[in-house]
Coordinates of C-alpha atoms in Angstrom, one line a residue:
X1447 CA 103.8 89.8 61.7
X1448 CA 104.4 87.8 65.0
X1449 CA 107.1 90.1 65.9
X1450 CA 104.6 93.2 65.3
X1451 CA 102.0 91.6 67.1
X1452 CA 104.1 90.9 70.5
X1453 CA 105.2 94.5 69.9
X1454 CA 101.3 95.4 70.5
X1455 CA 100.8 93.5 73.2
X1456 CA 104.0 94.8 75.0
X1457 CA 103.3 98.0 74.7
X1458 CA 99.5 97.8 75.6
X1459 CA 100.3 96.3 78.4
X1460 CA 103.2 99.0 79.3
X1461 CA 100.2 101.4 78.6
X1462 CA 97.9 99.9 81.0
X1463 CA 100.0 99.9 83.8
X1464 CA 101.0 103.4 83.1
X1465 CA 98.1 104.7 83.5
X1466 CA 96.8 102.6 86.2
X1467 CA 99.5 103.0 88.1
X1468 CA 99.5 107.2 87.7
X1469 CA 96.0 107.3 89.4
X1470 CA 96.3 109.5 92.3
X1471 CA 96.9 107.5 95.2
X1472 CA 93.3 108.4 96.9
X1473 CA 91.5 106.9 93.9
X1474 CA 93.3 103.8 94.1
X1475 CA 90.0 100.9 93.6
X1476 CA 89.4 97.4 94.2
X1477 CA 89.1 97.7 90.5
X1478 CA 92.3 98.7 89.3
X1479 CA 94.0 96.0 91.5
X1480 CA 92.6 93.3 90.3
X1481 CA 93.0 94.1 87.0
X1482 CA 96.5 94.6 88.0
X1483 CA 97.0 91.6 89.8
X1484 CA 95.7 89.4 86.8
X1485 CA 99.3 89.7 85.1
X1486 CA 102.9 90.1 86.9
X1487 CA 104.5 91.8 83.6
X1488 CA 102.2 95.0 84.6
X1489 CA 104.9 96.0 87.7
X1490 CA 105.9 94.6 90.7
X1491 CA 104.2 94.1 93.8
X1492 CA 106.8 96.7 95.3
X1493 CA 105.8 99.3 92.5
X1494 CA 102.1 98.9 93.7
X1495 CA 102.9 99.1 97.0
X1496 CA 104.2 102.3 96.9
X1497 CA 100.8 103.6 95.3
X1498 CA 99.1 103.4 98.5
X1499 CA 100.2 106.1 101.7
X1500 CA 101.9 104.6 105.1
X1501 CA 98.4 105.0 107.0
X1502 CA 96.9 102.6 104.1
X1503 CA 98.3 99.9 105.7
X1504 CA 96.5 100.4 108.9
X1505 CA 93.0 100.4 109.8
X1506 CA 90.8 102.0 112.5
X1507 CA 88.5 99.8 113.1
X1508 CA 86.3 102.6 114.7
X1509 CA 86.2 104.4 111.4
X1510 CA 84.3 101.4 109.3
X1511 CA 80.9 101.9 109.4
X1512 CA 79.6 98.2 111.2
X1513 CA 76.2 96.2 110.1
X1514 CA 74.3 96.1 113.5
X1515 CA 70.9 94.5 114.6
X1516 CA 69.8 94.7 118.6
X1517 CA 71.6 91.0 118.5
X1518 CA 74.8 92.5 117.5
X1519 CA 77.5 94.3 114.8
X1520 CA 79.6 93.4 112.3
X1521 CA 82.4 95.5 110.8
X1522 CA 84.2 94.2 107.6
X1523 CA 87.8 94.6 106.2
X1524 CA 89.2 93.4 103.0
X1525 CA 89.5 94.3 98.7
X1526 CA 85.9 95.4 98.4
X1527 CA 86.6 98.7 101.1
X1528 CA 90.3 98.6 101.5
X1529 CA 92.3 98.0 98.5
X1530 CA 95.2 97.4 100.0
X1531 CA 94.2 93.9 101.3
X1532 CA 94.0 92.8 97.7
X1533 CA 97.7 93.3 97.1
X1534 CA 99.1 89.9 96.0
X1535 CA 102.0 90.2 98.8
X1536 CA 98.7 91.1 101.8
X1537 CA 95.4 88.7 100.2
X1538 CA 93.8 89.0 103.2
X1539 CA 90.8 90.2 105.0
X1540 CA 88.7 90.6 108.8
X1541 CA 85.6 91.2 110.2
X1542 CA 85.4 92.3 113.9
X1543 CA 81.6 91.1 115.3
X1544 CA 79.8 91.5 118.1
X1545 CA 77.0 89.2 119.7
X1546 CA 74.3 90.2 122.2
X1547 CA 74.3 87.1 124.8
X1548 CA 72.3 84.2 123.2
X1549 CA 72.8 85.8 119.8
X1550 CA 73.8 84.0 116.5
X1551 CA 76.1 84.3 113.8
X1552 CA 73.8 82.3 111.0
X1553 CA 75.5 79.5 109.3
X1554 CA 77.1 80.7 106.0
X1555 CA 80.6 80.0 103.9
X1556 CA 82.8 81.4 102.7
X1557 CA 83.7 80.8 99.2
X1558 CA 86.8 81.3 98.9
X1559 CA 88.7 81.4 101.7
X1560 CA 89.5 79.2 105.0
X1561 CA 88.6 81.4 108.5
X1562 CA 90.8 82.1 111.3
X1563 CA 88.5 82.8 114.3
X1564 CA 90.2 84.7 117.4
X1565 CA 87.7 85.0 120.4
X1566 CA 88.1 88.3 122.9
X1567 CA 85.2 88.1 125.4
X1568 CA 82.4 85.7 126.0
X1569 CA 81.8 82.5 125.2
X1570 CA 80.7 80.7 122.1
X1571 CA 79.4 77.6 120.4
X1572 CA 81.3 77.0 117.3
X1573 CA 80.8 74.6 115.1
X1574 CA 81.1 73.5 111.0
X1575 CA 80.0 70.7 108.7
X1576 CA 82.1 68.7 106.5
X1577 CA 80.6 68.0 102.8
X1578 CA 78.5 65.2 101.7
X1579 CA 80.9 63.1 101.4
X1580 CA 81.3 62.3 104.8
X1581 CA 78.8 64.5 106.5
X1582 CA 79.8 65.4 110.1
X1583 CA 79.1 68.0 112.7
X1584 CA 82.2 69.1 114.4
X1585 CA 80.9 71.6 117.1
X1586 CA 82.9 72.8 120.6
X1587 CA 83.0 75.7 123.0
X1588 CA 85.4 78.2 122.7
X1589 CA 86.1 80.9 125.4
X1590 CA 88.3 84.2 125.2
X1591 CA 91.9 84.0 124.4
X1592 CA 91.3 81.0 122.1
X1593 CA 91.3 80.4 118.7
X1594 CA 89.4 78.1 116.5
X1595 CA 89.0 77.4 112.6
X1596 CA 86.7 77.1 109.9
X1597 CA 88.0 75.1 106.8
X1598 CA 87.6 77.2 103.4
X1599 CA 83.8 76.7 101.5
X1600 CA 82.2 74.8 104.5
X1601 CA 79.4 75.8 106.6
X1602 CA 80.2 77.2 109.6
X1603 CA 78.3 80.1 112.7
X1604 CA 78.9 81.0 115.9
X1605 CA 76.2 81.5 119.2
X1606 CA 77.1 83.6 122.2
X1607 CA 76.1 81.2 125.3
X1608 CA 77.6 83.3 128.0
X1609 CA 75.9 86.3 130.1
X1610 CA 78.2 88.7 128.7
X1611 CA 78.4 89.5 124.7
X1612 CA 81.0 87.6 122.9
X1613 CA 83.8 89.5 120.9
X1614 CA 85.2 88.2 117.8
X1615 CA 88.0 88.9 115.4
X1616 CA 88.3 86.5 112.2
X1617 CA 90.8 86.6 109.9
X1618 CA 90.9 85.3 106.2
X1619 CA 93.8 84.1 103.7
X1620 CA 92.4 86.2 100.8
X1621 CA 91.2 89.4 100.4
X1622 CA 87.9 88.9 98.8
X1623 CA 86.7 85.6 101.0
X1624 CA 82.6 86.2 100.0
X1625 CA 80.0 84.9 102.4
X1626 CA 77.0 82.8 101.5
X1627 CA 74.4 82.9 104.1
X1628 CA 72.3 79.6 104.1
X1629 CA 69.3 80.5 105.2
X1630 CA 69.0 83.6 103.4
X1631 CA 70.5 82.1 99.8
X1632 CA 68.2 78.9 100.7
X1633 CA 65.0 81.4 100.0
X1634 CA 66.2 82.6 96.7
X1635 CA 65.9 80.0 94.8
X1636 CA 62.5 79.2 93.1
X1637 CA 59.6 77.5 95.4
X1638 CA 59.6 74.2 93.8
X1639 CA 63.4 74.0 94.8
X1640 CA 62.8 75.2 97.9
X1641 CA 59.9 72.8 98.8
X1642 CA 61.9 70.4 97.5
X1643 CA 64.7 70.6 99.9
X1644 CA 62.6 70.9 102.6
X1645 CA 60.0 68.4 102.1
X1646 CA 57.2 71.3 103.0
X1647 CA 54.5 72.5 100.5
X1648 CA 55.3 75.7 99.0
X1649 CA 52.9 78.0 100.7
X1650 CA 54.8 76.6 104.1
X1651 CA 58.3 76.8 103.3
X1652 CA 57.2 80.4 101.6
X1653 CA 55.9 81.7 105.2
X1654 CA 59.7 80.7 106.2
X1655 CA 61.4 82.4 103.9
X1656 CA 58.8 85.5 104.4
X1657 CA 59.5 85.5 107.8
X1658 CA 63.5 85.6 107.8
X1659 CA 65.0 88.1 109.9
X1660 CA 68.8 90.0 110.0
X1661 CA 71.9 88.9 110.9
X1662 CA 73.3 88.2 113.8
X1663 CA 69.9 86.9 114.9
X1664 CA 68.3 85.9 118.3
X1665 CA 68.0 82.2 119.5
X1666 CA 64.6 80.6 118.9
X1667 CA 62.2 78.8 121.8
X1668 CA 61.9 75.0 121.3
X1669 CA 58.0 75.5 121.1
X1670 CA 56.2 78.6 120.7
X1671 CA 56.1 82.2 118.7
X1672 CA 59.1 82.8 116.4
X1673 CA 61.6 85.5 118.0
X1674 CA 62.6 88.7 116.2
X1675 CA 65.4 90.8 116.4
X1676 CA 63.1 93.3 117.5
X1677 CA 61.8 91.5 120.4
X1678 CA 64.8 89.3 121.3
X1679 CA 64.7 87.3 124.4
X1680 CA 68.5 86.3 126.0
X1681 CA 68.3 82.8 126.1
X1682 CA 71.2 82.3 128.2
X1683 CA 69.4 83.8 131.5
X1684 CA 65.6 83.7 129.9
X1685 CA 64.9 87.8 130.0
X1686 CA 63.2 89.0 127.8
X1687 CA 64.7 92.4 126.3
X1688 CA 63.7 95.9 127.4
X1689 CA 62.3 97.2 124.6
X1690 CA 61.7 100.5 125.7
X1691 CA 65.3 100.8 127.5
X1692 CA 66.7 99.4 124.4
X1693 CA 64.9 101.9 121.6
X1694 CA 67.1 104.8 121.8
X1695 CA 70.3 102.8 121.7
X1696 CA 69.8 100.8 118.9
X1697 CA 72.4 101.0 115.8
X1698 CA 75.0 102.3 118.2
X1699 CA 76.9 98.6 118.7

């Protein structure tokens, strides 16, 4: 009976990876790798390779649609869109971002995965927070051609501070890294939880949460009327943006 049984199993499995693997190589999903990549006795990482064309393993960054706000874009690379990131032998993913002077990045994490930051243009403040443990702010200013790094799970943004807009490549060692904004994650829990960990009553920290806005966002005043991405002011030379100039242009970043 044992024998029988590992007889099923191999040959499921031999099944499974027949099929998976004869998927026209267009159709290839996120999907289907994983599910491939959760056992080594399916086929080799060379056998999956060859499922995927020569231009697979390249990317025009041009040709991924970005997430953009008037404060900047964001284009995104890795197993969700391009499969072949997931491969055991790649695990690996980028986003490319652009921030408006004065702009931010919010502070998120990333799950799963440690951050390689490589700065093109402009200058930024850059910072992360350790766990509570041993709570710490570790903050510095990085200009182009440099490089800087965000430990995997820790909190972590980025603010343009220069008069130009900042350019940002940032690399990470798996292919599905996930990102957890705070702000925006903060808000979905229930209101007692979120009065809670703000010690505000709820109808207070609800306006908050009410009033959050996209990402990248625009610096806020000290004092004064809460700034929307709408209606951003450049905080590095204090102008206030042409809204009117701006209108027809925005979505193209």
């Amino acid at each position: 009976m044992s024998t029988t049984r590992t007889a099923v199993r191999v040959t499921g499995a031999t099944l499974l990876a027949a099929a998976l693997l004869s998927t026209p190589t267009s159709a290839i999903s996120a999907a289907n790798l994983a599910r491939l990549r959760q056992d080594s006795q399916f086929t080799t990482e060379e056998n999956l390779r060859a499922n995927f064309d020569p231009e697979d393993f390249s990317v025009a960054i041009a040709d991924i649609t970005p997430t953009t706000t008037r404060q900047g874009a964001i284009v995104s690379g890795g197993l969700e869109n391009l499969a072949v990131f997931g491969l055991s032998s790649v695990d690996s993913a980028f986003t490319r971002f652009t921030l408006q002077p004065g702009a931010h990045n919010l502070a998120h994490t990333h799950p799963t995965a440690s951050e390689t930051l490589f700065s093109i243009s402009g200058t930024m403040d850059v910072f992360f927070v350790e766990a509570n443990e041993t709570p710490r702010l570790v903050q510095s200013v990085l200009g182009p051609e440099s490089v800087t790094v965000f430990p995997e799970s820790l909190i972590h943004g980025e603010r343009c501070i220069s008069d130009e807009p900042c350019e940002f490549i940032s690399f990470f060692n798996t292919g599905d890294p996930g990102v957890v904004t705070v702000s925006e994650r903060f808000c979905d829990l229930n209101d007692e939880a979120r009065a809670a960990g703000l010690f505000l009553p709820q109808d207070q920290v609800n306006a908050i949460c009410d009033g959050l806005g996209e990402n990248p966002a625009p610096n806020q005043p000290e004092s004064g009327e809460a700034v929307t991405n709408d209606n951003a002011v450049n905080t590095v030379d204090g102008g206030a943006a042409d809204n009117d100039s701006d209108s027809d242009s925005d979505g193209d970043n």
